[in-house]
MMTF fields as JSON, N, C-alpha, C and O atoms, coordinates in Angstrom:
{
  "mmtfVersion": "1.0.0",
  "mmtfProducer": "UNKNOWN",
  "numBonds": 447,
  "numAtoms": 448,
  "numGroups": 112,
  "numChains": 1,
  "numModels": 1,
  "chainsPerModel": [1],
  "groupsPerChain": [112],
  "chainIdList": ["A"],
  "bondAtomList": [4, 2, 8, 6, 12, 10, 16, 14, 20, 18, 24, 22, 28, 26, 32, 30, 36, 34, 40, 38, 44, 42, 48, 46, 52, 50, 56, 54, 60, 58, 64, 62, 68, 66, 72, 70, 76, 74, 80, 78, 84, 82, 88, 86, 92, 90, 96, 94, 100, 98, 104, 102, 108, 106, 112, 110, 116, 114, 120, 118, 124, 122, 128, 126, 132, 130, 136, 134, 140, 138, 144, 142, 148, 146, 152, 150, 156, 154, 160, 158, 164, 162, 168, 166, 172, 170, 176, 174, 180, 178, 184, 182, 188, 186, 192, 190, 196, 194, 200, 198, 204, 202, 208, 206, 212, 210, 216, 214, 220, 218, 224, 222, 228, 226, 232, 230, 236, 234, 240, 238, 244, 242, 248, 246, 252, 250, 256, 254, 260, 258, 264, 262, 268, 266, 272, 270, 276, 274, 280, 278, 284, 282, 288, 286, 292, 290, 296, 294, 300, 298, 304, 302, 308, 306, 312, 310, 316, 314, 320, 318, 324, 322, 328, 326, 332, 330, 336, 334, 340, 338, 344, 342, 348, 346, 352, 350, 356, 354, 360, 358, 364, 362, 368, 366, 372, 370, 376, 374, 380, 378, 384, 382, 388, 386, 392, 390, 396, 394, 400, 398, 404, 402, 408, 406, 412, 410, 416, 414, 420, 418, 424, 422, 428, 426, 432, 430, 436, 434, 440, 438, 444, 442],
  "bondOrderList": [1, 1, 1, 1, 1, 1, 1, 1, 1, 1, 1, 1, 1, 1, 1, 1, 1, 1, 1, 1, 1, 1, 1, 1, 1, 1, 1, 1, 1, 1, 1, 1, 1, 1, 1, 1, 1, 1, 1, 1, 1, 1, 1, 1, 1, 1, 1, 1, 1, 1, 1, 1, 1, 1, 1, 1, 1, 1, 1, 1, 1, 1, 1, 1, 1, 1, 1, 1, 1, 1, 1, 1, 1, 1, 1, 1, 1, 1, 1, 1, 1, 1, 1, 1, 1, 1, 1, 1, 1, 1, 1, 1, 1, 1, 1, 1, 1, 1, 1, 1, 1, 1, 1, 1, 1, 1, 1, 1, 1, 1, 1],
  "groupList": [{"groupName": "MET", "atomNameList": ["N", "CA", "C", "O"], "elementList": ["N", "C", "C", "O"], "formalChargeList": [0, 0, 0, 0], "bondAtomList": [1, 0, 2, 1, 3, 2], "bondOrderList": [1, 1, 2], "singleLetterCode": "M", "chemCompType": "L-PEPTIDE LINKING"}, {"groupName": "SER", "atomNameList": ["N", "CA", "C", "O"], "elementList": ["N", "C", "C", "O"], "formalChargeList": [0, 0, 0, 0], "bondAtomList": [1, 0, 2, 1, 3, 2], "bondOrderList": [1, 1, 2], "singleLetterCode": "S", "chemCompType": "L-PEPTIDE LINKING"}, {"groupName": "LYS", "atomNameList": ["N", "CA", "C", "O"], "elementList": ["N", "C", "C", "O"], "formalChargeList": [0, 0, 0, 0], "bondAtomList": [1, 0, 2, 1, 3, 2], "bondOrderList": [1, 1, 2], "singleLetterCode": "K", "chemCompType": "L-PEPTIDE LINKING"}, {"groupName": "ASP", "atomNameList": ["N", "CA", "C", "O"], "elementList": ["N", "C", "C", "O"], "formalChargeList": [0, 0, 0, 0], "bondAtomList": [1, 0, 2, 1, 3, 2], "bondOrderList": [1, 1, 2], "singleLetterCode": "D", "chemCompType": "L-PEPTIDE LINKING"}, {"groupName": "ILE", "atomNameList": ["N", "CA", "C", "O"], "elementList": ["N", "C", "C", "O"], "formalChargeList": [0, 0, 0, 0], "bondAtomList": [1, 0, 2, 1, 3, 2], "bondOrderList": [1, 1, 2], "singleLetterCode": "I", "chemCompType": "L-PEPTIDE LINKING"}, {"groupName": "PHE", "atomNameList": ["N", "CA", "C", "O"], "elementList": ["N", "C", "C", "O"], "formalChargeList": [0, 0, 0, 0], "bondAtomList": [1, 0, 2, 1, 3, 2], "bondOrderList": [1, 1, 2], "singleLetterCode": "F", "chemCompType": "L-PEPTIDE LINKING"}, {"groupName": "GLY", "atomNameList": ["N", "CA", "C", "O"], "elementList": ["N", "C", "C", "O"], "formalChargeList": [0, 0, 0, 0], "bondAtomList": [1, 0, 2, 1, 3, 2], "bondOrderList": [1, 1, 2], "singleLetterCode": "G", "chemCompType": "PEPTIDE LINKING"}, {"groupName": "VAL", "atomNameList": ["N", "CA", "C", "O"], "elementList": ["N", "C", "C", "O"], "formalChargeList": [0, 0, 0, 0], "bondAtomList": [1, 0, 2, 1, 3, 2], "bondOrderList": [1, 1, 2], "singleLetterCode": "V", "chemCompType": "L-PEPTIDE LINKING"}, {"groupName": "ASN", "atomNameList": ["N", "CA", "C", "O"], "elementList": ["N", "C", "C", "O"], "formalChargeList": [0, 0, 0, 0], "bondAtomList": [1, 0, 2, 1, 3, 2], "bondOrderList": [1, 1, 2], "singleLetterCode": "N", "chemCompType": "L-PEPTIDE LINKING"}, {"groupName": "LEU", "atomNameList": ["N", "CA", "C", "O"], "elementList": ["N", "C", "C", "O"], "formalChargeList": [0, 0, 0, 0], "bondAtomList": [1, 0, 2, 1, 3, 2], "bondOrderList": [1, 1, 2], "singleLetterCode": "L", "chemCompType": "L-PEPTIDE LINKING"}, {"groupName": "GLU", "atomNameList": ["N", "CA", "C", "O"], "elementList": ["N", "C", "C", "O"], "formalChargeList": [0, 0, 0, 0], "bondAtomList": [1, 0, 2, 1, 3, 2], "bondOrderList": [1, 1, 2], "singleLetterCode": "E", "chemCompType": "L-PEPTIDE LINKING"}, {"groupName": "TYR", "atomNameList": ["N", "CA", "C", "O"], "elementList": ["N", "C", "C", "O"], "formalChargeList": [0, 0, 0, 0], "bondAtomList": [1, 0, 2, 1, 3, 2], "bondOrderList": [1, 1, 2], "singleLetterCode": "Y", "chemCompType": "L-PEPTIDE LINKING"}, {"groupName": "ALA", "atomNameList": ["N", "CA", "C", "O"], "elementList": ["N", "C", "C", "O"], "formalChargeList": [0, 0, 0, 0], "bondAtomList": [1, 0, 2, 1, 3, 2], "bondOrderList": [1, 1, 2], "singleLetterCode": "A", "chemCompType": "L-PEPTIDE LINKING"}, {"groupName": "HIS", "atomNameList": ["N", "CA", "C", "O"], "elementList": ["N", "C", "C", "O"], "formalChargeList": [0, 0, 0, 0], "bondAtomList": [1, 0, 2, 1, 3, 2], "bondOrderList": [1, 1, 2], "singleLetterCode": "H", "chemCompType": "L-PEPTIDE LINKING"}, {"groupName": "PRO", "atomNameList": ["N", "CA", "C", "O"], "elementList": ["N", "C", "C", "O"], "formalChargeList": [0, 0, 0, 0], "bondAtomList": [1, 0, 2, 1, 3, 2], "bondOrderList": [1, 1, 2], "singleLetterCode": "P", "chemCompType": "L-PEPTIDE LINKING"}, {"groupName": "THR", "atomNameList": ["N", "CA", "C", "O"], "elementList": ["N", "C", "C", "O"], "formalChargeList": [0, 0, 0, 0], "bondAtomList": [1, 0, 2, 1, 3, 2], "bondOrderList": [1, 1, 2], "singleLetterCode": "T", "chemCompType": "L-PEPTIDE LINKING"}, {"groupName": "TRP", "atomNameList": ["N", "CA", "C", "O"], "elementList": ["N", "C", "C", "O"], "formalChargeList": [0, 0, 0, 0], "bondAtomList": [1, 0, 2, 1, 3, 2], "bondOrderList": [1, 1, 2], "singleLetterCode": "W", "chemCompType": "L-PEPTIDE LINKING"}, {"groupName": "GLN", "atomNameList": ["N", "CA", "C", "O"], "elementList": ["N", "C", "C", "O"], "formalChargeList": [0, 0, 0, 0], "bondAtomList": [1, 0, 2, 1, 3, 2], "bondOrderList": [1, 1, 2], "singleLetterCode": "Q", "chemCompType": "L-PEPTIDE LINKING"}, {"groupName": "ARG", "atomNameList": ["N", "CA", "C", "O"], "elementList": ["N", "C", "C", "O"], "formalChargeList": [0, 0, 0, 0], "bondAtomList": [1, 0, 2, 1, 3, 2], "bondOrderList": [1, 1, 2], "singleLetterCode": "R", "chemCompType": "L-PEPTIDE LINKING"}],
  "groupTypeList": [0, 1, 2, 3, 4, 5, 3, 6, 5, 3, 7, 8, 4, 5, 9, 3, 10, 3, 6, 3, 11, 9, 12, 13, 5, 7, 10, 0, 14, 8, 4, 1, 12, 5, 1, 3, 15, 14, 10, 6, 12, 9, 15, 10, 9, 12, 4, 12, 16, 2, 6, 7, 2, 10, 1, 11, 17, 2, 13, 8, 10, 14, 7, 14, 2, 12, 14, 3, 18, 17, 10, 13, 10, 15, 9, 7, 8, 7, 14, 7, 3, 14, 17, 9, 11, 18, 12, 9, 15, 13, 10, 12, 1, 2, 1, 18, 0, 1, 9, 11, 12, 5, 7, 15, 17, 2, 9, 2, 1, 15, 9, 1],
  "groupIdList": [1, 2, 3, 4, 5, 6, 7, 8, 9, 10, 11, 12, 13, 14, 15, 16, 17, 18, 19, 20, 21, 22, 23, 24, 25, 26, 27, 28, 29, 30, 31, 32, 33, 34, 35, 36, 37, 38, 39, 40, 41, 42, 43, 44, 45, 46, 47, 48, 49, 50, 51, 52, 53, 54, 55, 56, 57, 58, 59, 60, 61, 62, 63, 64, 65, 66, 67, 68, 69, 70, 71, 72, 73, 74, 75, 76, 77, 78, 79, 80, 81, 82, 83, 84, 85, 86, 87, 88, 89, 90, 91, 92, 93, 94, 95, 96, 97, 98, 99, 100, 101, 102, 103, 104, 105, 106, 107, 108, 109, 110, 111, 112],
  "secStructList": [7, 7, 1, 6, 6, 6, 6, 6, 7, 7, 7, 7, 7, 7, 5, 7, 1, 1, 1, 7, 3, 3, 3, 3, 7, 6, 6, 7, 6, 6, 1, 3, 3, 3, 3, 1, 1, 1, 2, 2, 2, 2, 1, 1, 1, 2, 2, 2, 2, 2, 2, 2, 2, 6, 6, 6, 6, 6, 1, 7, 1, 7, 7, 7, 7, 7, 7, 7, 2, 2, 2, 2, 7, 7, 7, 7, 7, 7, 7, 7, 7, 2, 2, 2, 2, 2, 2, 2, 2, 2, 2, 2, 2, 2, 6, 6, 7, 7, 1, 6, 6, 6, 6, 6, 2, 2, 2, 2, 2, 6, 6, 7],
  "xCoordList": [-111.328, -110.248, -112.227, -112.989, -112.973, -113.808, -114.064, -113.505, -114.686, -114.735, -115.09, -115.551, -114.972, -114.296, -112.675, -112.204, -112.401, -111.051, -110.465, -109.581, -111.114, -111.471, -113.054, -113.981, -113.104, -113.524, -115.32, -115.756, -116.456, -116.664, -117.165, -118.125, -115.412, -115.244, -115.305, -115.28, -115.423, -115.962, -114.159, -113.346, -114.252, -112.969, -112.75, -113.063, -112.007, -112.18, -110.504, -109.464, -110.72, -110.535, -109.059, -108.439, -108.574, -108.856, -106.981, -106.08, -106.871, -105.509, -105.182, -106.084, -103.802, -103.341, -103.12, -103.561, -102.128, -101.557, -100.33, -99.873, -99.436, -98.934, -98.443, -97.446, -99.731, -100.252, -100.319, -100.387, -100.305, -100.124, -101.641, -102.586, -101.962, -103.398, -103.945, -103.737, -104.507, -103.471, -106.154, -107.257, -104.923, -107.289, -106.277, -105.094, -108.017, -107.79, -109.341, -109.979, -109.721, -110.965, -111.741, -111.262, -112.89, -113.627, -113.804, -113.683, -114.172, -114.777, -112.825, -112.819, -111.48, -110.497, -109.708, -108.56, -109.855, -108.932, -107.126, -106.231, -107.004, -105.708, -104.887, -103.678, -105.971, -105.895, -106.162, -107.208, -103.883, -103.862, -102.611, -101.6, -103.117, -101.613, -102.732, -103.88, -100.782, -100.445, -99.77, -98.593, -100.354, -99.752, -99.705, -100.531, -98.705, -99.673, -100.266, -100.07, -101.249, -102.176, -103.083, -102.597, -104.839, -105.975, -105.831, -105.858, -105.654, -105.718, -103.804, -103.782, -103.035, -102.079, -102.396, -101.542, -103.358, -103.025, -104.193, -104.167, -105.349, -106.172, -104.834, -104.29, -104.092, -103.196, -102.692, -102.642, -101.983, -101.256, -102.132, -101.684, -103.538, -103.963, -104.238, -104.036, -104.748, -105.338, -104.012, -104.218, -102.267, -101.665, -101.228, -100.981, -101.334, -101.733, -103.001, -102.854, -103.842, -105.321, -104.092, -103.143, -104.436, -104.037, -102.536, -102.364, -101.984, -100.839, -102.085, -102.975, -102.355, -102.721, -104.0, -104.547, -104.089, -105.333, -104.521, -104.993, -103.16, -102.327, -101.438, -100.801, -101.533, -101.165, -102.445, -102.465, -103.053, -104.183, -104.678, -105.545, -104.412, -104.196, -103.383, -103.579, -101.922, -100.277, -100.755, -100.407, -101.783, -101.462, -103.18, -103.475, -103.826, -104.053, -105.712, -106.664, -105.921, -107.201, -108.312, -107.819, -108.956, -110.683, -110.221, -109.983, -110.097, -109.99, -111.234, -112.377, -110.967, -112.414, -113.195, -113.24, -114.248, -115.288, -115.807, -116.061, -116.09, -117.487, -118.08, -118.19, -118.708, -120.446, -121.897, -121.685, -122.873, -123.519, -124.252, -124.254, -124.818, -124.887, -126.387, -126.421, -127.444, -128.074, -129.34, -130.258, -128.279, -128.682, -128.797, -129.795, -127.5, -127.186, -127.308, -127.862, -126.573, -126.342, -128.008, -128.625, -127.944, -128.697, -128.332, -127.801, -128.677, -128.593, -129.578, -130.692, -128.403, -128.811, -128.011, -126.781, -129.16, -129.317, -129.257, -130.294, -128.264, -128.566, -128.373, -127.468, -128.852, -128.245, -127.536, -127.788, -126.326, -125.487, -125.201, -125.481, -124.519, -124.516, -123.32, -122.46, -123.025, -121.272, -120.177, -119.216, -120.37, -119.462, -118.413, -117.215, -119.569, -119.118, -119.012, -118.433, -119.758, -119.065, -117.802, -117.29, -117.169, -116.295, -115.54, -114.967, -115.518, -114.578, -115.092, -114.611, -115.668, -115.874, -114.915, -114.318, -115.175, -114.259, -112.738, -112.03, -112.468, -111.079, -110.58, -109.908, -111.326, -110.745, -110.481, -109.789, -111.982, -111.752, -110.462, -110.08, -110.012, -109.261, -107.458, -106.383, -107.633, -106.652, -105.737, -104.64, -107.302, -107.026, -107.505, -108.025, -107.229, -107.387, -108.461, -108.573, -108.961, -110.473, -111.82, -112.035, -112.52, -113.907, -114.442, -113.583, -115.648, -116.491, -116.986, -116.738, -117.969, -118.894, -118.241, -118.96, -117.019, -116.158, -116.131, -116.257, -115.969, -115.339, -116.144, -115.752, -117.333, -118.56, -119.607, -120.575, -119.293, -119.252, -119.071, -119.743, -117.551, -116.664, -116.644, -116.064, -117.087, -117.547, -118.9, -119.193, -119.32, -121.199, -121.233, -121.921, -119.859, -119.633, -119.139, -119.358, -117.958, -117.652, -117.994, -117.463, -118.937, -120.216, -121.119, -121.811, -121.072, -122.201, -120.822, -120.769, -120.265, -119.838, -119.082, -118.905],
  "yCoordList": [-96.96, -98.422, -98.116, -98.515, -97.507, -98.196, -99.914, -100.294, -100.612, -101.962, -102.306, -103.44, -101.016, -100.864, -101.858, -102.96, -100.923, -101.126, -103.099, -103.637, -103.543, -105.56, -105.554, -105.81, -105.153, -105.867, -106.22, -106.856, -105.781, -106.367, -107.793, -108.384, -107.758, -108.71, -108.854, -107.699, -110.055, -109.039, -109.472, -110.392, -108.369, -109.272, -108.819, -107.708, -109.77, -109.378, -109.079, -109.405, -108.276, -108.559, -108.853, -107.858, -109.131, -109.612, -109.659, -110.398, -108.96, -109.588, -110.416, -111.249, -110.987, -112.096, -112.394, -111.656, -113.99, -113.947, -113.231, -113.003, -112.689, -112.161, -110.699, -110.001, -110.701, -108.984, -108.285, -107.058, -108.852, -108.322, -107.797, -108.515, -106.814, -107.048, -107.942, -107.286, -109.071, -109.712, -109.487, -109.491, -109.316, -108.334, -109.243, -109.332, -110.165, -111.446, -111.086, -110.05, -111.975, -111.823, -113.273, -114.274, -112.839, -113.697, -115.119, -116.28, -114.554, -115.676, -115.605, -115.681, -115.465, -116.194, -116.26, -116.156, -116.428, -116.54, -116.585, -116.056, -117.18, -116.508, -115.472, -115.393, -114.505, -113.511, -113.019, -112.815, -112.79, -111.928, -110.881, -110.93, -109.93, -109.261, -108.992, -109.146, -108.287, -108.236, -106.806, -106.611, -105.994, -105.184, -104.468, -104.802, -103.514, -103.79, -102.69, -102.142, -102.359, -101.255, -102.12, -103.207, -102.441, -102.621, -102.044, -102.618, -100.229, -99.757, -99.831, -99.417, -100.255, -100.85, -102.281, -102.928, -102.79, -103.963, -104.165, -105.095, -103.257, -102.851, -102.975, -104.079, -101.677, -101.523, -101.921, -101.328, -102.997, -104.338, -105.119, -106.264, -105.065, -106.195, -105.876, -106.622, -104.585, -103.455, -103.945, -104.225, -103.917, -104.326, -105.773, -106.162, -106.192, -107.888, -108.352, -108.716, -108.226, -107.663, -107.441, -108.129, -106.567, -105.759, -106.933, -107.338, -107.029, -108.302, -109.762, -109.349, -110.716, -111.465, -110.918, -111.689, -109.852, -109.83, -109.706, -110.208, -108.961, -108.893, -110.4, -110.421, -111.548, -112.939, -113.366, -113.969, -112.973, -114.335, -113.536, -114.209, -112.341, -111.458, -111.13, -110.633, -111.753, -112.529, -113.64, -113.877, -114.565, -115.924, -116.334, -117.447, -115.144, -115.006, -115.388, -115.08, -116.015, -116.896, -115.482, -114.363, -115.502, -114.645, -114.91, -115.977, -113.076, -113.001, -113.443, -113.47, -113.716, -114.197, -113.718, -113.813, -112.958, -111.907, -112.656, -113.857, -111.32, -111.263, -112.149, -112.799, -112.641, -113.821, -112.207, -111.243, -112.476, -111.248, -112.152, -113.343, -111.056, -110.952, -111.381, -112.5, -111.114, -110.116, -111.965, -112.444, -112.324, -113.838, -115.025, -115.59, -115.285, -116.546, -116.537, -117.507, -114.947, -115.665, -115.424, -114.567, -116.713, -116.754, -116.779, -117.643, -115.889, -115.936, -117.311, -117.825, -117.425, -118.743, -118.685, -118.65, -118.678, -118.606, -119.869, -120.487, -120.29, -122.036, -121.422, -120.596, -121.479, -121.666, -122.864, -123.876, -122.581, -123.881, -123.342, -122.236, -124.52, -124.434, -123.783, -123.868, -123.166, -122.178, -122.855, -122.386, -124.24, -124.798, -125.186, -125.388, -125.264, -125.605, -124.537, -124.594, -123.669, -121.701, -121.887, -122.169, -121.449, -121.69, -122.058, -121.278, -123.37, -124.301, -124.077, -125.041, -123.63, -123.125, -122.007, -121.773, -121.3, -119.703, -119.809, -119.166, -120.919, -121.221, -121.701, -121.157, -122.89, -123.156, -123.038, -123.36, -121.927, -120.643, -119.151, -118.551, -118.846, -118.01, -118.955, -118.358, -120.522, -120.787, -121.385, -121.45, -121.679, -121.033, -119.857, -119.9, -118.871, -117.413, -117.242, -116.778, -117.834, -117.242, -117.108, -117.739, -116.1, -115.328, -116.742, -117.59, -116.911, -117.736, -118.464, -119.663, -117.625, -117.546, -118.03, -118.493, -117.995, -118.641, -119.973, -120.847, -120.592, -120.904, -122.774, -123.931, -122.129, -123.041, -123.057, -123.817, -122.18, -122.572, -123.516, -124.307, -123.257, -124.83, -125.505, -126.523, -125.704, -127.056, -127.657, -128.408, -126.915, -127.418, -127.927, -128.945, -127.098, -127.506, -128.474, -129.088, -128.851, -130.086, -131.859, -132.965, -131.391, -132.295, -132.812, -133.822, -132.038, -132.037, -132.807, -133.7, -132.078, -132.81, -133.853, -134.257],
  "zCoordList": [-7.17, -8.652, -9.221, -8.34, -10.483, -11.52, -11.033, -10.005, -11.605, -11.783, -12.594, -12.722, -13.92, -15.648, -15.379, -15.659, -14.846, -15.193, -15.109, -15.776, -14.347, -14.471, -14.808, -14.041, -16.314, -16.737, -16.644, -17.603, -15.403, -14.839, -13.796, -13.302, -13.967, -12.699, -11.541, -11.116, -10.027, -9.354, -8.423, -8.518, -7.702, -6.332, -5.57, -5.142, -5.13, -3.258, -2.753, -3.327, -1.359, -1.49, 0.213, -0.163, 0.95, 2.274, 3.253, 2.858, 4.159, 4.841, 4.799, 4.706, 4.817, 4.238, 6.153, 7.034, 6.402, 7.945, 7.566, 8.686, 6.679, 6.728, 7.004, 7.187, 6.918, 7.133, 5.765, 5.697, 4.981, 3.528, 2.716, 3.045, 1.846, 1.274, 0.038, -0.983, -0.249, -1.764, -1.738, -1.193, -3.279, -4.519, -5.198, -5.526, -5.217, -6.113, -7.373, -7.187, -8.456, -9.103, -8.192, -7.66, -8.332, -7.503, -8.422, -8.034, -9.93, -10.542, -11.556, -12.785, -10.771, -11.027, -10.263, -10.696, -9.017, -7.811, -8.251, -7.593, -9.221, -10.336, -10.577, -10.791, -10.488, -11.151, -9.759, -9.142, -9.213, -7.866, -8.064, -8.765, -7.155, -6.745, -5.138, -4.722, -4.573, -3.099, -2.608, -2.91, -2.002, -1.396, 0.188, 1.037, 0.448, 1.812, 2.356, 3.44, 1.188, 1.53, 1.133, 1.445, 0.276, 0.428, -1.887, -2.975, -1.171, -2.177, -3.619, -4.778, -3.11, -3.52, -3.794, -4.399, -3.481, -4.247, -5.152, -5.959, -5.066, -6.432, -7.087, -7.078, -7.808, -8.412, -8.961, -10.039, -8.898, -8.937, -9.014, -8.956, -9.152, -9.885, -11.418, -12.376, -11.414, -12.377, -13.635, -14.816, -12.692, -13.448, -14.368, -15.51, -13.047, -13.743, -14.961, -16.128, -14.411, -15.743, -16.859, -17.235, -17.077, -18.021, -18.943, -20.093, -17.987, -18.697, -18.7, -19.443, -18.377, -18.302, -19.823, -20.611, -19.785, -21.024, -22.385, -23.405, -22.409, -23.444, -23.965, -25.018, -23.071, -22.918, -24.056, -25.129, -23.543, -24.216, -25.551, -26.109, -26.229, -27.35, -28.435, -29.544, -27.503, -28.093, -28.786, -29.943, -27.948, -27.894, -29.297, -29.732, -29.576, -30.216, -29.63, -30.347, -28.399, -27.907, -26.978, -27.111, -26.574, -26.463, -25.152, -24.585, -24.574, -23.342, -22.486, -22.943, -21.464, -20.505, -20.121, -18.895, -20.716, -19.475, -18.978, -19.067, -18.011, -16.816, -16.703, -17.742, -15.613, -16.698, -16.188, -15.452, -16.759, -16.845, -15.691, -15.379, -15.266, -13.8, -13.946, -13.432, -14.315, -14.863, -14.729, -14.064, -16.099, -16.4, -15.557, -15.109, -15.437, -15.11, -13.584, -13.067, -12.337, -11.005, -9.58, -8.947, -9.808, -8.19, -6.594, -5.896, -6.399, -4.406, -3.959, -4.061, -3.469, -2.552, -1.302, -1.254, 0.112, 1.357, 1.882, 2.125, 2.069, 3.444, 4.306, 4.192, 5.14, 6.693, 6.67, 6.015, 7.705, 8.487, 10.0, 10.462, 10.677, 11.741, 12.061, 11.185, 13.053, 13.146, 12.759, 12.15, 13.208, 12.881, 12.171, 12.366, 10.836, 10.028, 8.718, 7.633, 9.293, 9.01, 8.518, 7.435, 10.543, 10.717, 9.684, 8.923, 9.624, 8.274, 7.304, 6.708, 6.608, 5.402, 4.78, 3.73, 6.401, 6.518, 6.179, 5.405, 7.087, 7.411, 5.46, 4.585, 5.567, 3.842, 2.716, 1.75, 3.524, 1.653, 1.724, 0.719, 3.149, 3.123, 3.069, 3.02, 3.098, 3.189, 1.257, 0.701, 1.012, -0.343, -1.209, -2.324, -0.492, -0.698, -2.113, -3.248, -1.282, -2.117, -0.948, 0.088, -1.563, -1.038, -0.026, 0.218, 0.445, 0.589, -0.225, -0.347, -1.067, -2.061, -3.254, -4.139, -3.411, -4.814, -4.196, -5.054, -2.574, -2.62, -2.31, -2.457, -1.86, -1.597, -3.12, -3.153, -4.271, -5.122, -5.792, -6.454, -5.416, -6.525, -5.573, -5.95, -3.817, -3.73, -4.702, -5.633, -3.927, -5.03, -5.743, -5.81, -7.469, -8.627, -8.992, -10.037, -7.624, -8.153, -7.404, -7.501, -6.82, -6.334, -7.453, -7.325, -8.592, -9.669, -11.12, -11.967, -10.752, -11.846, -12.065, -13.214]
}
């Protein structure tokens, strides 16, 4: 499935504790879908994204756009001890977010 279907947004797929595959946008984790296969989760996510865009358009609101990665995203590698890494990974999974999105959200909340 082409990334263009998701308008440039990054997608994370993982197997949840119930054995279902969950796909969601990294930048907007509340837009998500699940299925019993990774491919099915992506198909369902494409349907959900189409519905979200239609809702924005119906209400005359701008459809969210994926961030321009070349201008705004900078990779930050931060070494952490294994215990902290496990705790962050666990909390990210419970929040149904990628580790990257979870840590980014935590960092942003400390700056607000």
